[in-house]
Amino acid sequence: MRILVVEDDKALSNLLVRALREESYAVDLAQDGQEAEWLAYENPYDAIVLDLMLPIKDGLTVLRNLRAGGISTPVLILTAKDTAQDVVKGLDEGGDDYLKKPFSLDELLARVRALLRRKDTDIATVIEVGPIRIDPSKKMVTREGRPIELTAKEYALMEYFGRNAGVVLSRTQLSEHVWDMNFEPTSNVVDVYVGYLRNKIDKPWESNFIKTMRGHGYMLDVEGRSAADA
């Protein structure tokens, strides 16, 4: 899942980016409102963490413009303002949730997870595809109760597959949601990581959950037929 962090305080922005990346999210950073608006229109983010006090364009103006432009990405507002009027204004402009500074990283991460669930219109905290269970809060994947050890990027790719089970995903879609703006579009890294996942998710069980849709991309098949039947 790919997140845009919009925060001009260097120390706080570095902390947020590091914490989110440690949770296996792909993260881009904008340090002013103008850059944030441009990035939000250019990339398909799954969530935006938006500070209100920003240079060039303030956060409320950015939020208002994004909503007017049809960008419906869930937004978590960060604010040092603590009056009810300020909070209400942020929510009325299109914010989905807010967090007052100072805040704990654990609370911020929990609110981000909640926004991602809301985006998927899925109230379950665990994603289940056949015998595969994906727990976003623990960053854990199991199959038939057996834990599967994944790297951070393998987990991020698996979670995105899980949230879109049964949907054909192009290599472009996978790269846009699992990697950040530094991703090299001519790279074969998506195919490489899909291969890594297959070796851990499918190969030990001789199944075919992660399917290649030739000419289109990949899909996490909700049926997961055996490799012999594929």
Tab-separated table of C-alpha atoms in Angstrom:
chain	number	residue	atom	x	y	z
A	1	MET	CA	0.000	0.000	0.000
A	2	ARG	CA	1.319	3.448	-0.950
A	3	ILE	CA	1.004	6.483	1.305
A	4	LEU	CA	1.731	10.180	0.799
A	5	VAL	CA	3.043	12.007	3.867
A	6	VAL	CA	2.657	15.804	3.750
A	7	GLU	CA	4.630	17.449	6.557
A	8	ASP	CA	7.077	20.362	6.459
A	9	ASP	CA	8.727	19.726	9.833
A	10	LYS	CA	11.874	17.832	8.842
A	11	ALA	CA	12.295	15.858	12.062
A	12	LEU	CA	8.644	14.805	12.202
A	13	SER	CA	8.436	13.989	8.492
A	14	ASN	CA	11.527	11.771	8.717
A	15	LEU	CA	10.028	10.003	11.725
A	16	LEU	CA	6.705	9.415	9.960
A	17	VAL	CA	8.305	8.155	6.764
A	18	ARG	CA	10.577	5.777	8.659
A	19	ALA	CA	7.757	4.425	10.833
A	20	LEU	CA	5.445	3.818	7.887
A	21	ARG	CA	8.155	2.147	5.831
A	22	GLU	CA	8.927	-0.134	8.756
A	23	GLU	CA	5.273	-1.194	8.514
A	24	SER	CA	5.897	-2.247	4.870
A	25	TYR	CA	4.155	0.738	3.255
A	26	ALA	CA	5.619	2.481	0.233
A	27	VAL	CA	5.922	6.147	1.234
A	28	ASP	CA	6.393	9.409	-0.674
A	29	LEU	CA	7.030	12.718	1.092
A	30	ALA	CA	5.885	16.241	0.237
A	31	GLN	CA	7.048	19.202	2.343
A	32	ASP	CA	4.735	21.896	1.014
A	33	GLY	CA	1.140	22.073	-0.155
A	34	GLN	CA	1.918	22.657	-3.810
A	35	GLU	CA	4.118	19.569	-4.068
A	36	ALA	CA	1.525	17.541	-2.165
A	37	GLU	CA	-1.223	18.500	-4.569
A	38	TRP	CA	0.910	17.644	-7.599
A	39	LEU	CA	1.921	14.253	-6.207
A	40	ALA	CA	-1.659	13.368	-5.253
A	41	TYR	CA	-2.829	13.988	-8.813
A	42	GLU	CA	0.121	12.109	-10.326
A	43	ASN	CA	0.032	8.943	-8.193
A	44	PRO	CA	-2.702	6.541	-7.010
A	45	TYR	CA	-2.151	6.722	-3.250
A	46	ASP	CA	-4.039	4.463	-0.857
A	47	ALA	CA	-3.947	7.051	1.947
A	48	ILE	CA	-2.634	10.555	2.619
A	49	VAL	CA	-1.297	11.853	5.951
A	50	LEU	CA	-1.760	15.627	5.707
A	51	ASP	CA	-0.490	18.368	7.988
A	52	LEU	CA	-2.565	21.562	7.946
A	53	MET	CA	0.181	24.139	8.559
A	54	LEU	CA	2.148	24.018	5.299
A	55	PRO	CA	4.148	26.498	3.204
A	56	ILE	CA	2.963	27.701	-0.235
A	57	LYS	CA	-0.489	26.103	0.172
A	58	ASP	CA	-2.053	25.232	3.509
A	59	GLY	CA	-3.438	21.758	4.140
A	60	LEU	CA	-7.106	22.768	4.002
A	61	THR	CA	-6.617	24.347	0.579
A	62	VAL	CA	-4.875	21.202	-0.650
A	63	LEU	CA	-7.658	19.014	0.718
A	64	ARG	CA	-10.353	21.200	-0.795
A	65	ASN	CA	-8.668	21.135	-4.203
A	66	LEU	CA	-8.168	17.376	-4.167
A	67	ARG	CA	-11.795	16.697	-3.350
A	68	ALA	CA	-12.957	19.200	-5.970
A	69	GLY	CA	-10.710	17.423	-8.475
A	70	GLY	CA	-12.263	14.043	-7.773
A	71	ILE	CA	-9.446	12.615	-5.632
A	72	SER	CA	-11.182	10.424	-3.036
A	73	THR	CA	-8.073	8.998	-1.342
A	74	PRO	CA	-8.629	8.694	2.435
A	75	VAL	CA	-6.958	11.565	4.307
A	76	LEU	CA	-5.708	11.594	7.889
A	77	ILE	CA	-5.321	15.200	9.027
A	78	LEU	CA	-2.503	16.139	11.384
A	79	THR	CA	-3.125	19.345	13.290
A	80	ALA	CA	-1.576	21.342	16.112
A	81	LYS	CA	-4.894	23.189	16.427
A	82	ASP	CA	-7.083	21.774	19.122
A	83	THR	CA	-10.401	23.595	18.881
A	84	ALA	CA	-13.526	21.712	17.850
A	85	GLN	CA	-14.136	24.310	15.128
A	86	ASP	CA	-10.778	23.572	13.474
A	87	VAL	CA	-11.408	19.828	13.564
A	88	VAL	CA	-14.931	20.180	12.156
A	89	LYS	CA	-13.663	22.406	9.349
A	90	GLY	CA	-11.034	19.846	8.361
A	91	LEU	CA	-13.578	17.024	8.295
A	92	ASP	CA	-16.092	19.142	6.389
A	93	GLU	CA	-13.482	19.910	3.727
A	94	GLY	CA	-13.140	16.191	3.047
A	95	GLY	CA	-10.834	14.781	5.722
A	96	ASP	CA	-11.618	11.248	6.869
A	97	ASP	CA	-9.954	11.351	10.269
A	98	TYR	CA	-7.749	13.668	12.331
A	99	LEU	CA	-4.971	13.390	14.857
A	100	LYS	CA	-3.861	16.185	17.163
A	101	LYS	CA	-0.192	16.885	17.741
A	102	PRO	CA	1.637	15.616	19.697
A	103	PHE	CA	0.569	12.033	19.012
A	104	SER	CA	1.941	8.535	19.476
A	105	LEU	CA	3.198	6.608	16.458
A	106	ASP	CA	1.170	3.582	17.522
A	107	GLU	CA	-2.030	5.631	17.309
A	108	LEU	CA	-1.081	7.083	13.935
A	109	LEU	CA	-0.352	3.621	12.512
A	110	ALA	CA	-3.656	2.293	13.874
A	111	ARG	CA	-5.563	5.166	12.273
A	112	VAL	CA	-3.817	4.570	8.944
A	113	ARG	CA	-4.825	0.892	9.076
A	114	ALA	CA	-8.407	1.931	9.833
A	115	LEU	CA	-8.441	4.297	6.835
A	116	LEU	CA	-7.179	1.546	4.547
A	117	ARG	CA	-9.914	-0.801	5.777
A	118	ARG	CA	-12.495	1.924	5.224
A	119	LYS	CA	-11.167	2.493	1.710
A	120	ASP	CA	-11.708	-1.182	0.942
A	121	THR	CA	-15.191	-1.076	2.526
A	122	ASP	CA	-14.038	-4.098	4.490
A	123	ILE	CA	-14.588	-4.058	8.238
A	124	ALA	CA	-12.569	-7.233	8.807
A	125	THR	CA	-9.181	-6.726	10.370
A	126	VAL	CA	-7.828	-9.926	8.779
A	127	ILE	CA	-7.876	-10.650	5.044
A	128	GLU	CA	-8.707	-14.250	4.177
A	129	VAL	CA	-8.286	-15.885	0.767
A	130	GLY	CA	-8.978	-19.598	1.058
A	131	PRO	CA	-6.448	-21.022	3.529
A	132	ILE	CA	-4.342	-17.847	3.388
A	133	ARG	CA	-4.746	-15.297	6.201
A	134	ILE	CA	-3.175	-11.842	6.071
A	135	ASP	CA	-3.101	-9.801	9.280
A	136	PRO	CA	-2.256	-6.133	8.484
A	137	SER	CA	-1.905	-5.166	12.147
A	138	LYS	CA	0.775	-7.820	12.755
A	139	LYS	CA	2.179	-7.832	9.198
A	140	MET	CA	1.770	-11.592	9.286
A	141	VAL	CA	0.762	-14.124	6.639
A	142	THR	CA	-0.227	-17.703	7.465
A	143	ARG	CA	-1.433	-20.611	5.388
A	144	GLU	CA	-3.380	-23.371	7.097
A	145	GLY	CA	-2.166	-21.892	10.367
A	146	ARG	CA	1.482	-22.092	9.357
A	147	PRO	CA	3.368	-18.767	9.490
A	148	ILE	CA	5.050	-17.753	6.248
A	149	GLU	CA	8.162	-15.639	6.644
A	150	LEU	CA	8.165	-12.722	4.218
A	151	THR	CA	10.421	-9.710	3.778
A	152	ALA	CA	8.824	-6.281	4.192
A	153	LYS	CA	8.406	-5.810	0.442
A	154	GLU	CA	7.107	-9.366	-0.067
A	155	TYR	CA	4.542	-8.724	2.652
A	156	ALA	CA	3.486	-5.405	1.079
A	157	LEU	CA	2.962	-7.131	-2.265
A	158	MET	CA	1.033	-9.983	-0.647
A	159	GLU	CA	-1.218	-7.605	1.255
A	160	TYR	CA	-2.044	-5.710	-1.933
A	161	PHE	CA	-2.848	-8.990	-3.686
A	162	GLY	CA	-5.042	-9.961	-0.741
A	163	ARG	CA	-6.969	-6.704	-0.750
A	164	ASN	CA	-7.630	-7.248	-4.466
A	165	ALA	CA	-8.169	-11.005	-4.515
A	166	GLY	CA	-9.836	-12.175	-7.720
A	167	VAL	CA	-8.850	-8.997	-9.572
A	168	VAL	CA	-6.283	-8.971	-12.369
A	169	LEU	CA	-3.543	-6.485	-11.458
A	170	SER	CA	-1.171	-5.105	-14.059
A	171	ARG	CA	2.525	-4.697	-13.364
A	172	THR	CA	1.943	-0.929	-13.402
A	173	GLN	CA	-0.761	-1.188	-10.726
A	174	LEU	CA	1.443	-3.349	-8.548
A	175	SER	CA	4.427	-1.031	-8.881
A	176	GLU	CA	2.345	2.082	-8.183
A	177	HIS	CA	0.874	0.714	-4.948
A	178	VAL	CA	3.768	-1.312	-3.542
A	179	TRP	CA	6.800	0.769	-4.556
A	180	ASP	CA	7.415	4.501	-4.120
A	181	MET	CA	8.337	7.251	-6.601
A	182	ASN	CA	11.881	5.917	-6.892
A	183	PHE	CA	10.654	2.788	-8.678
A	184	GLU	CA	12.261	2.279	-12.081
A	185	PRO	CA	9.415	1.486	-14.539
A	186	THR	CA	11.666	-0.500	-16.892
A	187	SER	CA	12.756	-2.807	-14.075
A	188	ASN	CA	11.565	-6.426	-13.787
A	189	VAL	CA	11.425	-6.150	-9.993
A	190	VAL	CA	7.652	-6.813	-9.899
A	191	ASP	CA	8.099	-10.150	-11.684
A	192	VAL	CA	11.014	-11.007	-9.412
A	193	TYR	CA	8.997	-10.378	-6.244
A	194	VAL	CA	5.991	-12.283	-7.578
A	195	GLY	CA	8.388	-15.186	-8.056
A	196	TYR	CA	9.590	-14.844	-4.469
A	197	LEU	CA	5.992	-14.957	-3.225
A	198	ARG	CA	5.142	-18.013	-5.294
A	199	ASN	CA	8.087	-19.862	-3.786
A	200	LYS	CA	6.679	-19.213	-0.317
A	201	ILE	CA	2.898	-19.119	-0.833
A	202	ASP	CA	2.326	-21.728	-3.547
A	203	LYS	CA	5.321	-23.981	-4.127
A	204	PRO	CA	5.340	-25.812	-0.744
A	205	TRP	CA	1.668	-26.742	-1.275
A	206	GLU	CA	1.888	-27.304	-5.051
A	207	SER	CA	-0.933	-24.808	-5.515
A	208	ASN	CA	-1.553	-21.937	-7.904
A	209	PHE	CA	-3.020	-19.026	-5.948
A	210	ILE	CA	-0.804	-16.415	-7.618
A	211	LYS	CA	-1.648	-16.708	-11.295
A	212	THR	CA	-0.046	-15.124	-14.337
A	213	MET	CA	-2.646	-13.576	-16.639
A	214	ARG	CA	-0.641	-13.448	-19.840
A	215	GLY	CA	-0.602	-10.004	-21.418
A	216	HIS	CA	-2.377	-8.493	-18.406
A	217	GLY	CA	-0.470	-9.100	-15.175
A	218	TYR	CA	-1.129	-11.206	-12.088
A	219	MET	CA	-4.050	-12.256	-9.909
A	220	LEU	CA	-4.458	-13.815	-6.485
A	221	ASP	CA	-6.989	-16.504	-7.389
A	222	VAL	CA	-9.655	-16.984	-4.727
A	223	GLU	CA	-9.902	-20.667	-5.700
A	224	GLY	CA	-6.180	-21.439	-5.808
A	225	ARG	CA	-6.306	-24.611	-7.851
A	226	SER	CA	-3.437	-27.036	-7.653
A	227	ALA	CA	-0.574	-26.483	-10.044
A	228	ALA	CA	-1.447	-29.745	-11.783
A	229	ASP	CA	-4.947	-28.461	-12.581
A	230	ALA	CA	-3.794	-24.980	-13.736
